[in-house]
Amino acid sequence: MEIGGLSVTLNQSALQTKVGAALLKMSMDNTKEIADNLNNMMEAIDPNLGKVIDARA
């Protein structure tokens, strides 16, 4: 029974790690998209502003 419990625990841990990595990737992709949109808005206001201030930095 201990081996079965250990197997379940390891499977749950692996699943939690995969979910955590997926959420982190989603949040990083979202942050990059927001920074790109911010740069585009700044360039729309002043074409030189997006080159001086980089929101992705």
Coordinates of N, CA and C in Angstrom, one line a residue:
M1 N 0.8 -1.2 0.0 CA 0.0 0.0 0.0 C 0.9 1.3 0.0
E2 N 2.0 1.2 0.6 CA 2.9 2.4 0.7 C 3.4 2.7 -0.7
I3 N 3.7 1.7 -1.6 CA 4.2 2.0 -2.9 C 3.1 2.6 -3.7
G4 N 1.8 2.1 -3.6 CA 0.7 2.7 -4.3 C 0.5 4.2 -3.9
G5 N 0.6 4.5 -2.6 CA 0.4 5.8 -2.1 C 1.6 6.7 -2.7
L6 N 2.8 6.2 -2.7 CA 3.9 7.0 -3.2 C 3.7 7.3 -4.7
S7 N 3.2 6.3 -5.4 CA 3.0 6.5 -6.8 C 2.0 7.6 -7.1
V8 N 0.9 7.6 -6.3 CA -0.1 8.6 -6.5 C 0.4 10.0 -6.1
T9 N 1.2 10.0 -5.1 CA 1.8 11.3 -4.7 C 2.7 11.8 -5.7
L10 N 3.6 10.9 -6.3 CA 4.5 11.4 -7.3 C 3.8 11.8 -8.6
N11 N 2.7 11.1 -8.9 CA 1.9 11.5 -10.1 C 1.2 12.9 -9.9
Q12 N 0.7 13.1 -8.7 CA 0.1 14.4 -8.4 C 1.1 15.5 -8.4
S13 N 2.3 15.2 -7.9 CA 3.4 16.2 -7.9 C 3.8 16.6 -9.3
A14 N 3.9 15.6 -10.1 CA 4.3 15.8 -11.5 C 3.3 16.6 -12.3
L15 N 2.0 16.3 -12.0 CA 0.9 17.1 -12.6 C 0.9 18.6 -12.1
Q16 N 1.1 18.8 -10.8 CA 1.2 20.1 -10.3 C 2.4 20.9 -10.9
T17 N 3.5 20.2 -11.1 CA 4.6 20.9 -11.8 C 4.3 21.3 -13.2
K18 N 3.6 20.4 -13.9 CA 3.3 20.7 -15.3 C 2.3 21.9 -15.4
V19 N 1.3 21.9 -14.5 CA 0.3 22.9 -14.5 C 1.0 24.3 -14.1
G20 N 1.9 24.2 -13.1 CA 2.6 25.4 -12.7 C 3.4 26.0 -13.9
A21 N 4.1 25.1 -14.6 CA 4.9 25.6 -15.7 C 4.0 26.1 -16.8
A22 N 2.9 25.5 -17.1 CA 2.0 26.0 -18.1 C 1.4 27.4 -17.7
L23 N 1.1 27.6 -16.4 CA 0.6 28.9 -16.0 C 1.6 30.0 -16.1
L24 N 2.9 29.6 -15.7 CA 4.0 30.6 -15.8 C 4.2 31.0 -17.2
K25 N 4.2 30.0 -18.2 CA 4.4 30.3 -19.6 C 3.3 31.2 -20.1
M26 N 2.0 31.0 -19.7 CA 0.9 31.8 -20.1 C 1.1 33.2 -19.6
S27 N 1.5 33.4 -18.4 CA 1.6 34.7 -17.8 C 2.8 35.5 -18.5
M28 N 3.9 34.8 -18.8 CA 5.0 35.4 -19.5 C 4.6 35.8 -20.9
D29 N 3.9 35.0 -21.6 CA 3.4 35.3 -22.9 C 2.5 36.5 -22.9
N30 N 1.6 36.6 -21.9 CA 0.7 37.7 -21.7 C 1.4 39.0 -21.4
T31 N 2.4 38.9 -20.6 CA 3.2 40.1 -20.3 C 3.9 40.6 -21.5
K32 N 4.5 39.7 -22.3 CA 5.2 40.2 -23.5 C 4.2 40.8 -24.5
E33 N 3.0 40.3 -24.6 CA 2.0 40.8 -25.5 C 1.6 42.2 -25.0
I34 N 1.4 42.4 -23.7 CA 1.1 43.7 -23.1 C 2.2 44.7 -23.4
A35 N 3.4 44.3 -23.3 CA 4.6 45.2 -23.5 C 4.6 45.6 -25.0
D36 N 4.4 44.6 -25.9 CA 4.3 44.9 -27.3 C 3.2 45.9 -27.7
N37 N 2.0 45.7 -27.1 CA 0.9 46.6 -27.3 C 1.2 48.0 -26.8
L38 N 1.9 48.1 -25.6 CA 2.3 49.4 -25.0 C 3.2 50.1 -26.0
N39 N 4.2 49.4 -26.5 CA 5.1 50.0 -27.4 C 4.4 50.5 -28.7
N40 N 3.5 49.7 -29.2 CA 2.7 50.1 -30.4 C 1.9 51.4 -30.1
M41 N 1.3 51.5 -28.9 CA 0.5 52.7 -28.5 C 1.4 53.9 -28.4
M42 N 2.6 53.7 -27.8 CA 3.5 54.8 -27.7 C 4.0 55.3 -29.1
E43 N 4.3 54.4 -30.0 CA 4.7 54.7 -31.3 C 3.6 55.4 -32.1
A44 N 2.3 55.0 -31.8 CA 1.2 55.7 -32.5 C 1.1 57.2 -32.0
I45 N 1.4 57.4 -30.8 CA 1.4 58.8 -30.3 C 2.5 59.6 -30.8
D46 N 3.7 59.0 -30.7 CA 5.0 59.7 -31.1 C 5.9 58.6 -31.7
P47 N 6.1 58.6 -33.0 CA 6.9 57.5 -33.6 C 8.3 57.3 -32.9
N48 N 8.9 58.3 -32.4 CA 10.2 58.2 -31.7 C 10.1 57.7 -30.3
L49 N 8.9 57.8 -29.7 CA 8.8 57.5 -28.3 C 9.0 56.0 -28.0
G50 N 8.5 55.2 -28.9 CA 8.6 53.7 -28.8 C 10.1 53.2 -28.9
K51 N 10.9 54.0 -29.6 CA 12.3 53.7 -29.7 C 13.1 54.1 -28.5
V52 N 12.6 55.2 -27.8 CA 13.3 55.7 -26.7 C 13.0 55.0 -25.4
I53 N 11.7 54.7 -25.2 CA 11.2 54.0 -24.0 C 10.7 52.6 -24.5
D54 N 11.4 51.6 -24.1 CA 11.0 50.2 -24.5 C 10.3 49.5 -23.3
A55 N 9.0 49.3 -23.4 CA 8.3 48.6 -22.3 C 8.7 47.2 -22.1
R56 N 9.3 46.6 -23.1 CA 9.7 45.2 -22.9 C 11.0 45.1 -22.1
A57 N 11.7 46.2 -21.9 CA 13.0 46.1 -21.2 C 12.8 45.8 -19.7

